[in-house]
XYZ file of C-alpha atoms in Angstrom:
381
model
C 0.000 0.000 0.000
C 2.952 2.773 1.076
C 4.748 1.617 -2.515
C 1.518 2.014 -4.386
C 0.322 5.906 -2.451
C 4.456 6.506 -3.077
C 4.032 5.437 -7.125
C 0.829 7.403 -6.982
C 2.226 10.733 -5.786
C 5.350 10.640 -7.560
C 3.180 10.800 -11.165
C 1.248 13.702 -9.683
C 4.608 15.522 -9.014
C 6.488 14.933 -12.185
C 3.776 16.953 -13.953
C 2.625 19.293 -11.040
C 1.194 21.699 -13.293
C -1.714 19.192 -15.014
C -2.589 17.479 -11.887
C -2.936 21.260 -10.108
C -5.255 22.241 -13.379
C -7.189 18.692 -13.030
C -7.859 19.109 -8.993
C -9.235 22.143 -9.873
C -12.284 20.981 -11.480
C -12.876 18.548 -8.801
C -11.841 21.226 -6.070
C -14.781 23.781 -7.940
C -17.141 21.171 -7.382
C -16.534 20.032 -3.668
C -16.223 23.540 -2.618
C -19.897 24.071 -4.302
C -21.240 21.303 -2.804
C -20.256 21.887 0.783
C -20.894 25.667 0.446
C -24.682 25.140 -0.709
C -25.033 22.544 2.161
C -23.448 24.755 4.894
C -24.892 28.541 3.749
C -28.343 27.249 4.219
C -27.291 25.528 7.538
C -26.314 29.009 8.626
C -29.244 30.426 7.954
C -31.940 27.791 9.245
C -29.220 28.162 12.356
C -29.314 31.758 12.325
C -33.271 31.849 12.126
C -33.631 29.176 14.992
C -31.890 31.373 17.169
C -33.820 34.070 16.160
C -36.840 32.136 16.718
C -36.245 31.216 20.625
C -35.116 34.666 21.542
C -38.333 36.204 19.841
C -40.360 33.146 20.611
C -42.546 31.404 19.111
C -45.509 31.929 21.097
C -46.824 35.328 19.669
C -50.054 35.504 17.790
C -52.009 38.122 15.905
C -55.306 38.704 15.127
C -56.465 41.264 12.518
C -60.356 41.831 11.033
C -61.343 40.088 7.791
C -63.588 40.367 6.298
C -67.803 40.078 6.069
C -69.759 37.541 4.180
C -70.645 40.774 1.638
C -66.836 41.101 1.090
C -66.374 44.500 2.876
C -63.733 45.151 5.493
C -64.526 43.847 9.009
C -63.815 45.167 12.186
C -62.927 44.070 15.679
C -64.971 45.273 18.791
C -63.300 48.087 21.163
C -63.064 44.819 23.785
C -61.032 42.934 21.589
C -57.714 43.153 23.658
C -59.536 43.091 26.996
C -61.273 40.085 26.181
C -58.176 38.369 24.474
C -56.579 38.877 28.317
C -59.325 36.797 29.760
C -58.471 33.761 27.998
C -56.346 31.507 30.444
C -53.636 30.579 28.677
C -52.509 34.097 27.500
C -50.043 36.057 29.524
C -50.207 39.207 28.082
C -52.053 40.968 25.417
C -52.265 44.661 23.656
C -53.114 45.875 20.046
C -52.616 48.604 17.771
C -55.513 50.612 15.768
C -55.054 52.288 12.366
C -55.433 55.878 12.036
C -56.749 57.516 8.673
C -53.637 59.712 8.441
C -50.154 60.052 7.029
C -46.797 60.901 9.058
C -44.039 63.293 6.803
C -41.014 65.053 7.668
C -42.119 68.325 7.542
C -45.095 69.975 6.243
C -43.521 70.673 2.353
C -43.441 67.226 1.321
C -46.621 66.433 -0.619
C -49.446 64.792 1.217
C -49.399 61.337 -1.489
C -45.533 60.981 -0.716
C -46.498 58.299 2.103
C -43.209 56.434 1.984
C -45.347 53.442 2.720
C -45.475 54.361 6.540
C -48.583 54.362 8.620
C -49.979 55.983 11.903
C -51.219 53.701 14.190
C -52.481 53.928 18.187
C -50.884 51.833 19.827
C -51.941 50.229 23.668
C -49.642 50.871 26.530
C -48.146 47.887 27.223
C -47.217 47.442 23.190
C -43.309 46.906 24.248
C -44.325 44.283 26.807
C -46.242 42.160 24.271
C -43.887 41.980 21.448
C -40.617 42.240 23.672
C -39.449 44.930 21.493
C -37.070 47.746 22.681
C -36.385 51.134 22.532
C -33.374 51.543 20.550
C -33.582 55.938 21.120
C -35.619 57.811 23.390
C -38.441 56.297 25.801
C -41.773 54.947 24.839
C -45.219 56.334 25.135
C -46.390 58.425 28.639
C -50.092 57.317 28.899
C -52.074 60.587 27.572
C -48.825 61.816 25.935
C -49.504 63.501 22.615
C -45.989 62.663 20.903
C -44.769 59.848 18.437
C -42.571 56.542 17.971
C -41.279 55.708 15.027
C -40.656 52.102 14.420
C -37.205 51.129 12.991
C -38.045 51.738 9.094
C -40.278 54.637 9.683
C -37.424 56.413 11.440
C -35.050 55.556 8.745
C -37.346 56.342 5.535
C -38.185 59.670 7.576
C -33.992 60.057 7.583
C -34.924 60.853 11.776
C -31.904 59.699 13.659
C -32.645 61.126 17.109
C -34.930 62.050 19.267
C -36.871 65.216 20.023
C -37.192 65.265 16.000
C -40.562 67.167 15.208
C -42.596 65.239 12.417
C -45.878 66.499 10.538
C -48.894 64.155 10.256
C -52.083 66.065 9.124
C -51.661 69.469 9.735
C -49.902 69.459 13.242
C -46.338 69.263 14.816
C -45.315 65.623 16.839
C -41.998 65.353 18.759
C -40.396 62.389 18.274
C -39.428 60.681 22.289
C -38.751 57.340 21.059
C -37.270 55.091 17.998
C -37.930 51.338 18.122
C -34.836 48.434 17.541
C -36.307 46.473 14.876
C -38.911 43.820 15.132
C -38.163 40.927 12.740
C -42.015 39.341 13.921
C -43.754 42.077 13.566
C -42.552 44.484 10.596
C -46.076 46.341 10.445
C -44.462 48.352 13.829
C -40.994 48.970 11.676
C -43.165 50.909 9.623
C -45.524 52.662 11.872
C -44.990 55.919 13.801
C -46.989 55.249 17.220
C -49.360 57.254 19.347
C -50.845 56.748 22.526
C -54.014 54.995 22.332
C -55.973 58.013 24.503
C -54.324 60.893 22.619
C -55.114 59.193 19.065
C -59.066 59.239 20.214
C -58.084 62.707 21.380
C -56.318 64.010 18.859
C -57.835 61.875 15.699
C -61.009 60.624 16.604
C -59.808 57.398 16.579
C -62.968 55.366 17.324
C -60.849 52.449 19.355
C -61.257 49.387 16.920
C -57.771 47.653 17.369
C -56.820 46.865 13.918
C -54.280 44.175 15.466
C -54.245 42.157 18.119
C -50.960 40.967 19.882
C -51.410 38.042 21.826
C -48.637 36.216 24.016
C -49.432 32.693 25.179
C -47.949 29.700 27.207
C -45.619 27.824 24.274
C -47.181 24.745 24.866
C -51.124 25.981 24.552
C -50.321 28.252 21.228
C -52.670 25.995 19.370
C -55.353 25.927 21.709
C -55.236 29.457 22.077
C -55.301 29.920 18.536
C -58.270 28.012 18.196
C -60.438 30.110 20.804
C -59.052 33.494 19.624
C -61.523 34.603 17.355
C -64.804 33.598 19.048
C -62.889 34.965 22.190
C -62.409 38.691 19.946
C -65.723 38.497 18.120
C -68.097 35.979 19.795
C -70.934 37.320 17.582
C -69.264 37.098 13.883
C -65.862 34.904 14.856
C -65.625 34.173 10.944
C -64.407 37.578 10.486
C -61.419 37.176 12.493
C -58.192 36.367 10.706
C -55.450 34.453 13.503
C -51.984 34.038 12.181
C -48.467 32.838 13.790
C -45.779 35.372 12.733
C -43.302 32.787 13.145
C -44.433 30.663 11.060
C -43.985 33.371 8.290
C -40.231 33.501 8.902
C -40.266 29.327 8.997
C -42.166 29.588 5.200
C -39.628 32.381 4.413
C -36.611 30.158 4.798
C -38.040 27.187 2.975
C -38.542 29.515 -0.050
C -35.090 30.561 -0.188
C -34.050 26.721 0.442
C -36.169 26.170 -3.055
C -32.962 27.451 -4.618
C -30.844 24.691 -2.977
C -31.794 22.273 -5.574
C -30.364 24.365 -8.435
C -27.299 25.206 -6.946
C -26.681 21.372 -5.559
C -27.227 20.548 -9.799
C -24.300 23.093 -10.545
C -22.244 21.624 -8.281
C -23.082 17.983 -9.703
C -22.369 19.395 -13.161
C -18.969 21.225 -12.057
C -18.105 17.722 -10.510
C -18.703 16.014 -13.836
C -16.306 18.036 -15.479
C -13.635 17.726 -13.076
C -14.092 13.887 -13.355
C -13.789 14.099 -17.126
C -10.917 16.428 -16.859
C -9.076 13.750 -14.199
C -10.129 10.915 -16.430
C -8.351 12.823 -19.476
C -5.498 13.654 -17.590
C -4.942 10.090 -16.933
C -5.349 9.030 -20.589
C -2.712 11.282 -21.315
C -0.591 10.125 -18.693
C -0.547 6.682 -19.780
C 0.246 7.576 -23.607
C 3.435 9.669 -21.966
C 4.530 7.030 -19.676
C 4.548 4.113 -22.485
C 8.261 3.379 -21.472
C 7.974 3.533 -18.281
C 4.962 1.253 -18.241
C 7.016 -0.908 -20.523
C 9.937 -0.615 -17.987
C 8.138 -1.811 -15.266
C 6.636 -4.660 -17.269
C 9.875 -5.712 -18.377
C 11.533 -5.735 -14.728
C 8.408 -8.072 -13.156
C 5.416 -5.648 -12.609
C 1.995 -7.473 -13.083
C -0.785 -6.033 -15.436
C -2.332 -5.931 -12.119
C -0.084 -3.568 -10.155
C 0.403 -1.473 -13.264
C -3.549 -0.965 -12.866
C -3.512 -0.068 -9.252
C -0.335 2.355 -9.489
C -2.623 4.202 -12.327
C -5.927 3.783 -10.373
C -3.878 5.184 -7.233
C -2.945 8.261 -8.763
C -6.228 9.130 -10.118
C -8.039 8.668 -6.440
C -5.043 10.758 -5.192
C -5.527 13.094 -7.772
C -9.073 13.589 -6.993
C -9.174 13.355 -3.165
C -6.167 16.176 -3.042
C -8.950 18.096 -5.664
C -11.865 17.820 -2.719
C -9.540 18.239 0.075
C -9.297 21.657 -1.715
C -12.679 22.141 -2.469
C -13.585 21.309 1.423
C -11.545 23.943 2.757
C -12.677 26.340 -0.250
C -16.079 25.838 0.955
C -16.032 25.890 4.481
C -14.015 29.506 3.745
C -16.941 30.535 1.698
C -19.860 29.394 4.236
C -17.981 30.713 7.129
C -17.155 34.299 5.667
C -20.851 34.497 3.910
C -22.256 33.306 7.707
C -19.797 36.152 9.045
C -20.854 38.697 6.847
C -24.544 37.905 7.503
C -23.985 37.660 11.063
C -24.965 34.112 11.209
C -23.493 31.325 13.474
C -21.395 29.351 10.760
C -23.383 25.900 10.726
C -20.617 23.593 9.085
C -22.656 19.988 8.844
C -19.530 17.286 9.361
C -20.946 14.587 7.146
C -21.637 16.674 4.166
C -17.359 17.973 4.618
C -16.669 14.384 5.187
C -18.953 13.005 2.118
C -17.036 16.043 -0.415
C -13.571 14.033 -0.226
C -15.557 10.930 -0.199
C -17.568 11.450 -3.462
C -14.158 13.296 -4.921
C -12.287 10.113 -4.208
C -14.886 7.882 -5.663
C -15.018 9.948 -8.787
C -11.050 9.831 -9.247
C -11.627 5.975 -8.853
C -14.271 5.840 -11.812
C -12.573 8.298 -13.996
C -9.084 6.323 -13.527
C -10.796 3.028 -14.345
C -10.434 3.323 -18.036
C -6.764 4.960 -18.150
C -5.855 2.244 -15.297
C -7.447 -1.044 -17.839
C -5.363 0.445 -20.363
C -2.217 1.142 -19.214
C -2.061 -2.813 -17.713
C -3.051 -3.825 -21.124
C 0.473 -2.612 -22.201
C 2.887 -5.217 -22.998
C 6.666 -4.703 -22.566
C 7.181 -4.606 -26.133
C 4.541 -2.542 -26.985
C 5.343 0.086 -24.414
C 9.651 -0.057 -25.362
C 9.102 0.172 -29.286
């Protein structure tokens, strides 16, 4: 075995140059392969990290819709009531206000920006475990505003005590929300207190949403009872959804992509296993003499074949070797610069050199046959 992985490496470094150029293909490959496997390892990582430190027990509840096909709406005692249920620990809502939030009163009225003012219940923060990344939240009765994360960047507000314009009067800005991956309808709000948007905008109290936190293992049940809970009389027109679940279908739509990218790999493997397979060809047709050499001082057809084989599973395992440490560089600086725990699955690392070795092995078949076909005199003449 040592004479054979000895024969093996010394035709790899009398002609460094094509086996370096023949790796390469199978190094291109491997390093696909593992970085397809491990980027999306990151991320389902990175999202079920982000999943038990937003948790997974939030639910919303928002109006539908009537049986005439006209916008619904939820009664004043909609977040009360969603309290009473036992297996909720905490509850609040937000209401949507007819009105639109600008940085000053010279930027036209249809220039929206896509943001929204919405009341919002006191203990908002509480329910959604979100933070106050500037200023201080809402004073009960305060008339003054809270942007979410977006709204405060789209509104190019980066501090506090900012005065913005929403329908003909002045707001201070006291607070500016961290971002809430769960709930992106408050990244785009700008907030007001739930008494001083009655007070200020007639805001008739219908919470538009309903936040809802629950005991993880009763999310369910709770979901079940929500909407005769909101709306005993017309429960049909309650629409209950999991936010979680719409970062769980998010990731499995950018996995769909896996598939294609796992088929480049495959092909980029195929040509390094052609290009290995050549190389050997070639390599016998150089080495005629020495084959006939060998031959001539006792070699069997059958060691000739293995000391050809040899070579070509060397050839190809140094290739994935390559293409393994290629790829864990890629996953690991993608991960990095996507602030993502670098998820490196062992198996998949281990099965690249594997499948690289078993390719050099099938692509040096043919080259290995021939060159122990080779008699003495056919290889000295």
């Amino acid at each position: 075995m040592i004479d054979l992985l000895r024969l093996g490496f010394f035709g790899m470094r009398t002609r460094p140059m094509r086996a370096v150029l023949s790796a390469l293909g199978i190094a291109i490959g491997i390093a696909a392969l593992v970085a397809v496997i491990g980027i999306p390892a990151s991320s389902a990582q990175a999202l079920r990290d982000k999943l038990n430190t937003l948790g997974t027990n939030l639910l919303t509840a928002a109006p539908g819709q009537t049986f005439g096909g006209s916008d619904a709406k939820l009664p004043e005692t909609a977040v009360p009531m969603a309290r009473r249920i036992g297996a909720v620990t905490a509850a609040s809502g937000t209401g949507s206000i007819s009105a639109n939030v600008r940085k000053t009163d010279h930027v036209p009225s249809s220039d929206t920006l896509g943001l929204r003012v919405a009341a919002a219940d006191q203990d908002l923060l509480k329910v959604l475990d979100a933070k106050v990344d500037r200023g201080r939240w809402l004073q009960p009765g305060e008339k003054s505003i809270v942007l979410g994360s977006t709204a405060a960047s789209r509104l190019g507000i980066e501090r506090v005590g900012t005065q913005v314009w929403i329908d003909g009067q002045w707001f201070s800005v006291v607070g500016i929300l961290a971002p809430l991956p769960l709930s992106p309808e408050i990244d785009r709000a700008a907030l007001i207190g739930w008494e001083a948007a009655k007070e200020v905008f007639g805001f008739d109290g219908s919470p538009s949403t309903v936040y809802v936190r629950t005991d993880k293992d009763q999310v369910d049940e709770v979901r079940k009872l929500l909407g005769p809970t909101l709306n005993p009389q017309q429960s049909n027109e309650v629409k209950v959804s999991r936010p979680s679940d719409a970062l769980a279908a998010q990731q499995i739509a950018e996995n769909s992509y896996n598939a294609l990218f796992l088929g480049l790999g495959g092909v980029a493997l195929l040509v390094g296993g052609v290009g290995v397979a050549n190389t050997m060809v070639i390599s016998v047709l150089e080495r005629r003499r020495e084959i006939g050499l060998r031959r001539a001082l006792g070699a069997t057809r059958r060691q000739i074949r293995w000391q050809f084989l040899t070579e070509s599973v060397l050839l190809s395992g140094l290739g994935g070797l390559v293409g393994v440490v290629v790829g864990i560089a890629v996953t690991a600086g993608y991960a990095i610069s996507q602030k993502w725990p670098a998820a490196l699955p062992w198996p998949a690392l281990l099965g690249g050199v594997g499948a690289a070795m078993a390719i050099g092995a099938i692509a040096g078949v043919y080259p290995a046959v021939r060159a122990a076909r080779q008699s003495p005199t056919e290889a000295l003449a």
